[in-house]
Amino acid sequence: MIQSALPTRGERGGGTWVTLKGRGFVEGVARNAPEAAARTTLRVGPNPVRDFQLIDDSTLDLRTPPGVVGTVGITLENPNGTAVCESCFTYVETFDVRALSKDTGALSGGETVSLLGEGFPEGLQVLFGDMASPSVTRVSSSELRVLVPRGRVAGSVDVRVHGHGVGDVLRRAYRYIEDTRVTQVSPLTGPREGGTVTVITGQGFEGVTQVLLGDTPATALQVESSTRIVVTTPPAQSIGVVPIRIVTPRGAWTVRQGFAYVDDSASAPLALHGVFPRVGAQDDGTVTLMGTSLDAPDLSVTFDALPAQVVSATATTATVRVPPRGTLPRTVSVSVQSGAMNASLTQGYTFRLALDQVTPDHGSATGETQTRLTGSALPPDAVVRVGALPAPQVTESSETELRFLTPPGGAGAHSLHVSSASDPENEALLPASFTYEAALTLAQVEPSRGAVAGGARVTVRGAGFVDGTSVTFGGEPATDVLIHDAHTLTCRIPASRIRGPVEVAVVHATQRSALPESFHYFDPRGPGGLSGEPLTGTLNVTVLDTSSGSYGQPVSGATVLLGPDPTPILQGGTDARGQLTLSDARIAGAQVITVFKPGHDAVTVAGIRSENLTVYLRRLDSEGNPGNPPVPATARISGRVRGFKPPRPLGPNEVLEARVFVAQSSPASGPPFTGTGDRRAETWRVREDGGSFLVLAQPGLRAVYAVLGVLRDGVDFEPYLLGIRRGVAASGTRAAENQDVIFDMHLDVTAPLTVEGPLVIAGEEARHQVYAWLDLGAEGLVPHPHNWGTGTRLYTSVEGPGPRLTFPQLPHVDGANLLFLDLLRGTTAYPQSLLYHRQPGALDGGVTLAPMLSLPVFTRPASGARFEGTVAWTPTASTATPEVQLLTLLAPGTEGGVRWTAVLPGVQTQVTLPGPALAALRAELPEGARLRADLSAARVPRFEYSQWTHDALSTATWTAYVLGRSEVFDP
């Protein structure tokens, strides 16, 4: 039964996490939630759900698949039946920002661009970097018209759109380019005939298409960089100064007195054509006069009547130091005199305007704040821009004060730009001098989901964020609220008693803005291992108990360390649910977590790239979770064996003997992994045709098989026939009788084997031991007689150093029906490498068993050294790489079992137990105890380390693995 589904809306592209509440999700379905999940199917509308987590009997989290816009139902099917939540979820248009109509613009902003995408509602905010657009117009659900705000610095910025709980970003989608300005022209003069190679220095030269001197384009244009242009001057019609005009795709900039065409003959009279710069002096307080005969020894220069110092001079230029303004007007005449000759420029130089202070320095984002600006040399035709927009009304009171009404603007601090309408070169900028105050608005929470343990760091976006703004999730206050700017704050979410969507609200004084069902709390607990989305700054750790009698219970008070170092990056303790969330910008890339608690073992997991980790700790006084108790072999199967046919005349010490068995459930059910078992209650050796047998089995669908061979001297058994009885229904309450086995399969095929070798381990030649099983599917595996001396030995008789071996007496079957195992080891039990292999086709064509995983050689702790926390090893050469490794640390001869377990990616060659965990391990060891490290490295079919589960750490799932064991060492 489904009682509710929240949230009730999500994008048609899917990916919305929805919490279902109801009952019957586990009870009557399976023993626990993971098993129930395997028997559960879900649909949203007609589309199957691929990603869901069954929490308990009444709670299930699912991620919606893609759908079509409209209202649909949610269907759940399990062995209890089918439950439907009619019309409980609505797909809406996907919010998606796809493109920007223009990707570059001037730093001053003010240009209107289009944002294209889909699912655009009214009332969206658009930010270029951290600057909000002052004007956003919704043209349609797929287009916004946006005024580009003034940028802070040149360079690429993100373009972010958000509102109503959704958002999207175009990374580095818009690039601000410095406004075009000229700071230097060299040389400043040249002959009227043109041909002067001139270097123009400044900023914002990117994309320059044309440079004009007067109305004539310069030739040989070279844009060497965004700060340097080289041109050749064109001819001029007359002597005199001309403007330089630089044209770019973003507009044009004109230097009114940029270059002077001069008569550079020795007889040229004293003349003054221009001043550069005409507005404001250079950084050293000088300007350059352009004219002729300016190198006269007695040359004097005045600004109005105030004399100026001549710093240097040539025939056509003179560098002079501008005198202090004092009582001079804003614009002054510049004059030169030499003897009886003189020349002057009326309004030849303008003292640049300067800005001091804005009062008030804040106001409403809607504009119309009456504002006073103080400064100096303020022009009567001043144009004021706050951010990218001009003030609608400007009045001058004096050269030191003007008043204006602010235009609308985006929340936050904006620069003030003032220029003269008649003289744009006369300008000044007062950075971040006026702050627009917007109404408190919550637009988006990112990410929009977090673990119930709380502590995850999230970003809240909107407008009007100021000091003192608080945030609540489901009514509970967030912590560590940090205001980044008027549009962005970060905080840590509180813990939640409930799973599912909650309201998020921002509050300041009497203002409150909320988004209902905008944040989804989830339980990150899994069956053990890694799960969830890619790791992006937040890691949710769940610690459960694997001790006998407490399996699956939360472990509170466990210490979680992030990082392998003695001083971890982050650490914390698990709560009553056994959970802890670590959230920090430093959690990027593959991470290492160690979990420990006094009286328990320790667990390290490396290579973490997913957001959720569930680990199990075991009490040292417990045997650990025993799992399901072994099912006793209570089913009795009996019958007769028929088809005795001697392969040849028998010798005096030879007899025919049939040996009867039940097919193994897995390779691990017999040699080389376990013994042959106690068969004293069975009749499994038969020496006459039609003789009876009795074998015991676990209840279920089974297969019984018999091997007929020649027994010599009561010891040596030579198999040659095989018979199988399939489909035996074994029951603990009723014996399966008359299950006769007929010998009808000859064992006379020999398969050539190719293995790696010869190999050397620890200076000794390694040997391959090869095993084979006939696969009967659900009914089990039939071990080849050579695996175990047909029930009398613990190891195979097919062995050798390689690279060539033979496997005799196989049945006439395709290779796909046989499972081979190659076990490689030296003269000691460890290390050893195992490889399972199937090879379809004719067996007599040969079987290749390679490549095997490399064998590890332990390098740390060094022989005789004390354990300082690090275990390291070196793999021998191999072309095969493991996908997962499992390292365990034990104290042989003591109670407590495994003391430390580490789960590692296949390429890792060392692991470190952090200092605090090492100290706890040492404190739990009995006096005189020593340690030993065991290492398993494996390949697992369809394995992905970022989503591994504890099932993948079982040898039952491995197709190839190695087992290594270190020497014992002191702790």
mmCIF file of N, CA, C and O in Angstrom, residues 785-859:
data_model
loop_
_atom_site.group_PDB
_atom_site.id
_atom_site.type_symbol
_atom_site.label_atom_id
_atom_site.label_comp_id
_atom_site.label_asym_id
_atom_site.label_seq_id
_atom_site.Cartn_x
_atom_site.Cartn_y
_atom_site.Cartn_z
ATOM 1 N N PRO A 785 37.166 -36.218 -11.434
ATOM 2 C CA PRO A 785 37.809 -37.163 -10.513
ATOM 3 C C PRO A 785 39.237 -36.784 -10.146
ATOM 4 O O PRO A 785 39.687 -37.022 -9.017
ATOM 5 N N HIS A 786 39.963 -36.179 -11.089
ATOM 6 C CA HIS A 786 41.342 -35.819 -10.788
ATOM 7 C C HIS A 786 41.445 -34.668 -9.790
ATOM 8 O O HIS A 786 42.521 -34.404 -9.261
ATOM 9 N N ASN A 787 40.331 -33.917 -9.566
ATOM 10 C CA ASN A 787 40.372 -32.826 -8.589
ATOM 11 C C ASN A 787 40.754 -33.321 -7.201
ATOM 12 O O ASN A 787 41.408 -32.619 -6.440
ATOM 13 N N TRP A 788 40.282 -34.567 -6.886
ATOM 14 C CA TRP A 788 40.355 -34.985 -5.477
ATOM 15 C C TRP A 788 40.481 -36.486 -5.299
ATOM 16 O O TRP A 788 40.047 -37.045 -4.295
ATOM 17 N N GLY A 789 41.093 -37.116 -6.292
ATOM 18 C CA GLY A 789 41.237 -38.564 -6.216
ATOM 19 C C GLY A 789 39.885 -39.250 -6.086
ATOM 20 O O GLY A 789 39.751 -40.258 -5.393
ATOM 21 N N THR A 790 38.899 -38.686 -6.769
ATOM 22 C CA THR A 790 37.516 -39.185 -6.738
ATOM 23 C C THR A 790 37.048 -39.397 -5.297
ATOM 24 O O THR A 790 36.602 -40.467 -4.894
ATOM 25 N N GLY A 791 37.201 -38.330 -4.506
ATOM 26 C CA GLY A 791 36.666 -38.338 -3.157
ATOM 27 C C GLY A 791 37.638 -38.745 -2.085
ATOM 28 O O GLY A 791 37.235 -38.894 -0.921
ATOM 29 N N THR A 792 38.920 -38.924 -2.397
ATOM 30 C CA THR A 792 39.869 -39.434 -1.402
ATOM 31 C C THR A 792 41.067 -38.518 -1.159
ATOM 32 O O THR A 792 41.909 -38.845 -0.335
ATOM 33 N N ARG A 793 41.142 -37.363 -1.890
ATOM 34 C CA ARG A 793 42.321 -36.526 -1.767
ATOM 35 C C ARG A 793 41.899 -35.066 -1.662
ATOM 36 O O ARG A 793 40.775 -34.689 -2.005
ATOM 37 N N LEU A 794 42.823 -34.189 -1.233
ATOM 38 C CA LEU A 794 42.510 -32.772 -1.048
ATOM 39 C C LEU A 794 43.072 -31.891 -2.154
ATOM 40 O O LEU A 794 42.918 -30.677 -2.079
ATOM 41 N N TYR A 795 43.695 -32.483 -3.176
ATOM 42 C CA TYR A 795 44.308 -31.669 -4.212
ATOM 43 C C TYR A 795 44.291 -32.442 -5.522
ATOM 44 O O TYR A 795 44.089 -33.661 -5.567
ATOM 45 N N THR A 796 44.531 -31.688 -6.610
ATOM 46 C CA THR A 796 44.457 -32.272 -7.948
ATOM 47 C C THR A 796 45.734 -33.027 -8.298
ATOM 48 O O THR A 796 46.806 -32.780 -7.748
ATOM 49 N N SER A 797 45.565 -33.940 -9.255
ATOM 50 C CA SER A 797 46.727 -34.648 -9.772
ATOM 51 C C SER A 797 47.253 -34.010 -11.051
ATOM 52 O O SER A 797 48.268 -34.460 -11.595
ATOM 53 N N VAL A 798 46.561 -32.937 -11.540
ATOM 54 C CA VAL A 798 47.015 -32.239 -12.742
ATOM 55 C C VAL A 798 47.818 -31.032 -12.286
ATOM 56 O O VAL A 798 47.267 -30.018 -11.849
ATOM 57 N N GLU A 799 49.134 -31.128 -12.350
ATOM 58 C CA GLU A 799 49.969 -30.030 -11.863
ATOM 59 C C GLU A 799 51.297 -30.034 -12.589
ATOM 60 O O GLU A 799 51.696 -31.016 -13.219
ATOM 61 N N GLY A 800 52.001 -28.879 -12.493
ATOM 62 C CA GLY A 800 53.321 -28.748 -13.099
ATOM 63 C C GLY A 800 53.701 -27.286 -13.206
ATOM 64 O O GLY A 800 52.886 -26.384 -12.963
ATOM 65 N N PRO A 801 54.937 -26.984 -13.580
ATOM 66 C CA PRO A 801 55.405 -25.594 -13.630
ATOM 67 C C PRO A 801 54.919 -24.828 -14.854
ATOM 68 O O PRO A 801 54.985 -23.600 -14.870
ATOM 69 N N GLY A 802 54.456 -25.546 -15.902
ATOM 70 C CA GLY A 802 54.033 -24.870 -17.115
ATOM 71 C C GLY A 802 55.221 -24.580 -18.018
ATOM 72 O O GLY A 802 56.367 -24.903 -17.695
ATOM 73 N N PRO A 803 55.022 -24.016 -19.182
ATOM 74 C CA PRO A 803 53.736 -23.474 -19.631
ATOM 75 C C PRO A 803 52.793 -24.496 -20.279
ATOM 76 O O PRO A 803 51.702 -24.129 -20.689
ATOM 77 N N ARG A 804 53.202 -25.783 -20.404
ATOM 78 C CA ARG A 804 52.360 -26.778 -21.050
ATOM 79 C C ARG A 804 51.997 -27.859 -20.044
ATOM 80 O O ARG A 804 52.861 -28.467 -19.403
ATOM 81 N N LEU A 805 50.684 -28.122 -19.911
ATOM 82 C CA LEU A 805 50.162 -29.207 -19.095
ATOM 83 C C LEU A 805 49.092 -29.910 -19.905
ATOM 84 O O LEU A 805 48.641 -29.422 -20.952
ATOM 85 N N THR A 806 48.640 -31.071 -19.424
ATOM 86 C CA THR A 806 47.505 -31.757 -20.055
ATOM 87 C C THR A 806 46.511 -32.152 -18.976
ATOM 88 O O THR A 806 46.886 -32.474 -17.843
ATOM 89 N N PHE A 807 45.232 -32.086 -19.347
ATOM 90 C CA PHE A 807 44.170 -32.519 -18.435
ATOM 91 C C PHE A 807 43.501 -33.737 -19.080
ATOM 92 O O PHE A 807 42.759 -33.611 -20.035
ATOM 93 N N PRO A 808 43.755 -34.959 -18.542
ATOM 94 C CA PRO A 808 43.224 -36.178 -19.179
ATOM 95 C C PRO A 808 41.816 -36.499 -18.681
ATOM 96 O O PRO A 808 41.323 -35.968 -17.693
ATOM 97 N N GLN A 809 41.177 -37.427 -19.416
ATOM 98 C CA GLN A 809 39.937 -38.084 -19.000
ATOM 99 C C GLN A 809 38.793 -37.110 -18.735
ATOM 100 O O GLN A 809 38.043 -37.229 -17.779
ATOM 101 N N LEU A 810 38.649 -36.141 -19.653
ATOM 102 C CA LEU A 810 37.496 -35.243 -19.611
ATOM 103 C C LEU A 810 36.340 -35.850 -20.393
ATOM 104 O O LEU A 810 36.552 -36.670 -21.303
ATOM 105 N N PRO A 811 35.109 -35.473 -20.108
ATOM 106 C CA PRO A 811 33.968 -36.004 -20.864
ATOM 107 C C PRO A 811 33.860 -35.327 -22.227
ATOM 108 O O PRO A 811 34.474 -34.280 -22.481
ATOM 109 N N HIS A 812 33.038 -35.906 -23.102
ATOM 110 C CA HIS A 812 32.804 -35.350 -24.438
ATOM 111 C C HIS A 812 31.770 -34.231 -24.326
ATOM 112 O O HIS A 812 30.568 -34.442 -24.559
ATOM 113 N N VAL A 813 32.193 -33.032 -23.961
ATOM 114 C CA VAL A 813 31.298 -31.876 -23.867
ATOM 115 C C VAL A 813 32.006 -30.677 -24.466
ATOM 116 O O VAL A 813 33.233 -30.662 -24.631
ATOM 117 N N ASP A 814 31.220 -29.668 -24.796
ATOM 118 C CA ASP A 814 31.803 -28.407 -25.246
ATOM 119 C C ASP A 814 32.485 -27.732 -24.063
ATOM 120 O O ASP A 814 32.047 -27.853 -22.911
ATOM 121 N N GLY A 815 33.569 -26.995 -24.346
ATOM 122 C CA GLY A 815 34.314 -26.341 -23.281
ATOM 123 C C GLY A 815 33.483 -25.372 -22.466
ATOM 124 O O GLY A 815 33.824 -25.070 -21.311
ATOM 125 N N ALA A 816 32.384 -24.844 -23.027
ATOM 126 C CA ALA A 816 31.530 -23.913 -22.282
ATOM 127 C C ALA A 816 30.890 -24.569 -21.078
ATOM 128 O O ALA A 816 30.446 -23.878 -20.152
ATOM 129 N N ASN A 817 30.808 -25.893 -21.062
ATOM 130 C CA ASN A 817 30.176 -26.609 -19.954
ATOM 131 C C ASN A 817 31.149 -26.946 -18.828
ATOM 132 O O ASN A 817 30.751 -27.555 -17.826
ATOM 133 N N LEU A 818 32.411 -26.567 -18.998
ATOM 134 C CA LEU A 818 33.417 -26.870 -17.986
ATOM 135 C C LEU A 818 33.946 -25.583 -17.357
ATOM 136 O O LEU A 818 34.138 -24.566 -18.045
ATOM 137 N N LEU A 819 34.156 -25.628 -16.058
ATOM 138 C CA LEU A 819 34.783 -24.533 -15.328
ATOM 139 C C LEU A 819 36.157 -25.010 -14.858
ATOM 140 O O LEU A 819 36.258 -26.009 -14.141
ATOM 141 N N PHE A 820 37.205 -24.302 -15.291
ATOM 142 C CA PHE A 820 38.568 -24.642 -14.898
ATOM 143 C C PHE A 820 39.045 -23.688 -13.809
ATOM 144 O O PHE A 820 38.664 -22.512 -13.759
ATOM 145 N N LEU A 821 39.908 -24.199 -12.944
ATOM 146 C CA LEU A 821 40.578 -23.382 -11.937
ATOM 147 C C LEU A 821 42.067 -23.674 -12.004
ATOM 148 O O LEU A 821 42.488 -24.831 -11.915
ATOM 149 N N ASP A 822 42.857 -22.591 -12.165
ATOM 150 C CA ASP A 822 44.313 -22.706 -12.111
ATOM 151 C C ASP A 822 44.764 -22.088 -10.792
ATOM 152 O O ASP A 822 44.532 -20.896 -10.534
ATOM 153 N N LEU A 823 45.401 -22.884 -9.943
ATOM 154 C CA LEU A 823 45.915 -22.416 -8.658
ATOM 155 C C LEU A 823 47.436 -22.469 -8.714
ATOM 156 O O LEU A 823 48.020 -23.536 -8.902
ATOM 157 N N LEU A 824 48.064 -21.292 -8.579
ATOM 158 C CA LEU A 824 49.516 -21.178 -8.690
ATOM 159 C C LEU A 824 50.102 -20.843 -7.325
ATOM 160 O O LEU A 824 49.663 -19.896 -6.673
ATOM 161 N N ARG A 825 51.067 -21.613 -6.899
ATOM 162 C CA ARG A 825 51.773 -21.285 -5.659
ATOM 163 C C ARG A 825 53.129 -21.966 -5.646
ATOM 164 O O ARG A 825 53.410 -22.859 -6.452
ATOM 165 N N GLY A 826 53.944 -21.516 -4.679
ATOM 166 C CA GLY A 826 55.268 -22.103 -4.549
ATOM 167 C C GLY A 826 55.258 -23.272 -3.591
ATOM 168 O O GLY A 826 54.265 -23.991 -3.452
ATOM 169 N N THR A 827 56.360 -23.430 -2.879
ATOM 170 C CA THR A 827 56.467 -24.567 -1.965
ATOM 171 C C THR A 827 55.725 -24.319 -0.658
ATOM 172 O O THR A 827 55.551 -25.244 0.132
ATOM 173 N N THR A 828 55.286 -23.060 -0.431
ATOM 174 C CA THR A 828 54.493 -22.746 0.756
ATOM 175 C C THR A 828 53.075 -22.396 0.317
ATOM 176 O O THR A 828 52.799 -22.150 -0.864
ATOM 177 N N ALA A 829 52.188 -22.353 1.293
ATOM 178 C CA ALA A 829 50.778 -22.113 0.970
ATOM 179 C C ALA A 829 50.548 -20.713 0.410
ATOM 180 O O ALA A 829 49.658 -20.508 -0.416
ATOM 181 N N TYR A 830 51.353 -19.736 0.865
ATOM 182 C CA TYR A 830 51.175 -18.353 0.428
ATOM 183 C C TYR A 830 52.502 -17.800 -0.061
ATOM 184 O O TYR A 830 53.550 -18.155 0.464
ATOM 185 N N PRO A 831 52.435 -16.896 -1.074
ATOM 186 C CA PRO A 831 51.224 -16.428 -1.763
ATOM 187 C C PRO A 831 50.736 -17.442 -2.785
ATOM 188 O O PRO A 831 51.485 -18.335 -3.184
ATOM 189 N N GLN A 832 49.500 -17.274 -3.215
ATOM 190 C CA GLN A 832 48.943 -18.108 -4.259
ATOM 191 C C GLN A 832 48.012 -17.274 -5.121
ATOM 192 O O GLN A 832 47.429 -16.284 -4.670
ATOM 193 N N SER A 833 47.916 -17.657 -6.384
ATOM 194 C CA SER A 833 47.069 -16.950 -7.344
ATOM 195 C C SER A 833 46.113 -17.951 -7.967
ATOM 196 O O SER A 833 46.496 -19.071 -8.320
ATOM 197 N N LEU A 834 44.829 -17.551 -8.060
ATOM 198 C CA LEU A 834 43.798 -18.441 -8.577
ATOM 199 C C LEU A 834 43.084 -17.775 -9.740
ATOM 200 O O LEU A 834 42.802 -16.565 -9.704
ATOM 201 N N LEU A 835 42.771 -18.574 -10.754
ATOM 202 C CA LEU A 835 42.097 -18.063 -11.942
ATOM 203 C C LEU A 835 41.026 -19.042 -12.382
ATOM 204 O O LEU A 835 41.314 -20.218 -12.640
ATOM 205 N N TYR A 836 39.773 -18.577 -12.445
ATOM 206 C CA TYR A 836 38.684 -19.370 -13.015
ATOM 207 C C TYR A 836 38.561 -19.038 -14.494
ATOM 208 O O TYR A 836 38.754 -17.890 -14.916
ATOM 209 N N HIS A 837 38.199 -20.070 -15.288
ATOM 210 C CA HIS A 837 38.195 -19.843 -16.731
ATOM 211 C C HIS A 837 37.203 -20.777 -17.415
ATOM 212 O O HIS A 837 37.094 -21.952 -17.060
ATOM 213 N N ARG A 838 36.484 -20.241 -18.394
ATOM 214 C CA ARG A 838 35.667 -21.036 -19.320
ATOM 215 C C ARG A 838 36.134 -20.738 -20.736
ATOM 216 O O ARG A 838 36.432 -19.594 -21.070
ATOM 217 N N GLN A 839 36.149 -21.780 -21.560
ATOM 218 C CA GLN A 839 36.573 -21.589 -22.939
ATOM 219 C C GLN A 839 35.723 -22.450 -23.858
ATOM 220 O O GLN A 839 35.946 -23.660 -23.963
ATOM 221 N N PRO A 840 34.722 -21.849 -24.492
ATOM 222 C CA PRO A 840 33.864 -22.631 -25.380
ATOM 223 C C PRO A 840 34.668 -23.257 -26.514
ATOM 224 O O PRO A 840 35.708 -22.756 -26.919
ATOM 225 N N GLY A 841 34.147 -24.372 -27.036
ATOM 226 C CA GLY A 841 34.787 -25.036 -28.158
ATOM 227 C C GLY A 841 35.258 -26.432 -27.795
ATOM 228 O O GLY A 841 35.063 -26.920 -26.680
ATOM 229 N N ALA A 842 35.875 -27.068 -28.772
ATOM 230 C CA ALA A 842 36.355 -28.434 -28.583
ATOM 231 C C ALA A 842 37.530 -28.444 -27.614
ATOM 232 O O ALA A 842 38.461 -27.643 -27.729
ATOM 233 N N LEU A 843 37.485 -29.381 -26.659
ATOM 234 C CA LEU A 843 38.525 -29.430 -25.636
ATOM 235 C C LEU A 843 39.867 -29.878 -26.190
ATOM 236 O O LEU A 843 40.918 -29.436 -25.726
ATOM 237 N N ASP A 844 39.843 -30.767 -27.186
ATOM 238 C CA ASP A 844 41.119 -31.270 -27.691
ATOM 239 C C ASP A 844 41.886 -30.203 -28.464
ATOM 240 O O ASP A 844 43.035 -30.396 -28.837
ATOM 241 N N GLY A 845 41.236 -29.046 -28.715
ATOM 242 C CA GLY A 845 41.939 -27.936 -29.358
ATOM 243 C C GLY A 845 42.787 -27.139 -28.391
ATOM 244 O O GLY A 845 43.564 -26.269 -28.806
ATOM 245 N N GLY A 846 42.649 -27.413 -27.093
ATOM 246 C CA GLY A 846 43.488 -26.751 -26.098
ATOM 247 C C GLY A 846 42.735 -25.689 -25.314
ATOM 248 O O GLY A 846 41.761 -25.090 -25.791
ATOM 249 N N VAL A 847 43.177 -25.471 -24.075
ATOM 250 C CA VAL A 847 42.592 -24.471 -23.188
ATOM 251 C C VAL A 847 43.724 -23.592 -22.655
ATOM 252 O O VAL A 847 44.749 -24.102 -22.201
ATOM 253 N N THR A 848 43.538 -22.266 -22.737
ATOM 254 C CA THR A 848 44.545 -21.321 -22.257
ATOM 255 C C THR A 848 44.088 -20.722 -20.934
ATOM 256 O O THR A 848 43.023 -20.103 -20.861
ATOM 257 N N LEU A 849 44.874 -20.893 -19.903
ATOM 258 C CA LEU A 849 44.564 -20.386 -18.572
ATOM 259 C C LEU A 849 45.526 -19.241 -18.253
ATOM 260 O O LEU A 849 46.568 -19.438 -17.627
ATOM 261 N N ALA A 850 45.168 -18.030 -18.683
ATOM 262 C CA ALA A 850 46.038 -16.864 -18.470
ATOM 263 C C ALA A 850 45.259 -15.621 -18.893
ATOM 264 O O ALA A 850 44.282 -15.725 -19.643
ATOM 265 N N PRO A 851 45.687 -14.432 -18.449
ATOM 266 C CA PRO A 851 46.785 -14.222 -17.501
ATOM 267 C C PRO A 851 46.281 -14.276 -16.055
ATOM 268 O O PRO A 851 45.119 -14.007 -15.773
ATOM 269 N N MET A 852 47.174 -14.593 -15.171
ATOM 270 C CA MET A 852 46.858 -14.638 -13.755
ATOM 271 C C MET A 852 47.272 -13.327 -13.094
ATOM 272 O O MET A 852 48.132 -12.591 -13.591
ATOM 273 N N LEU A 853 46.629 -13.017 -11.985
ATOM 274 C CA LEU A 853 46.991 -11.827 -11.236
ATOM 275 C C LEU A 853 48.357 -12.004 -10.591
ATOM 276 O O LEU A 853 48.749 -13.112 -10.224
ATOM 277 N N SER A 854 49.073 -10.890 -10.466
ATOM 278 C CA SER A 854 50.427 -10.949 -9.924
ATOM 279 C C SER A 854 50.413 -11.247 -8.432
ATOM 280 O O SER A 854 49.489 -10.872 -7.707
ATOM 281 N N LEU A 855 51.434 -11.917 -7.980
ATOM 282 C CA LEU A 855 51.561 -12.284 -6.579
ATOM 283 C C LEU A 855 52.225 -11.149 -5.806
ATOM 284 O O LEU A 855 53.202 -10.565 -6.266
ATOM 285 N N PRO A 856 51.709 -10.816 -4.616
ATOM 286 C CA PRO A 856 52.278 -9.692 -3.859
ATOM 287 C C PRO A 856 53.477 -10.121 -3.018
ATOM 288 O O PRO A 856 53.535 -11.228 -2.497
ATOM 289 N N VAL A 857 54.435 -9.206 -2.891
ATOM 290 C CA VAL A 857 55.572 -9.387 -1.997
ATOM 291 C C VAL A 857 55.519 -8.234 -0.984
ATOM 292 O O VAL A 857 55.619 -7.063 -1.359
ATOM 293 N N PHE A 858 55.341 -8.547 0.293
ATOM 294 C CA PHE A 858 55.221 -7.515 1.310
ATOM 295 C C PHE A 858 56.571 -6.832 1.540
ATOM 296 O O PHE A 858 57.615 -7.485 1.644
ATOM 297 N N THR A 859 56.529 -5.483 1.603
ATOM 298 C CA THR A 859 57.746 -4.695 1.806
ATOM 299 C C THR A 859 57.731 -3.897 3.104
ATOM 300 O O THR A 859 58.780 -3.473 3.581
#
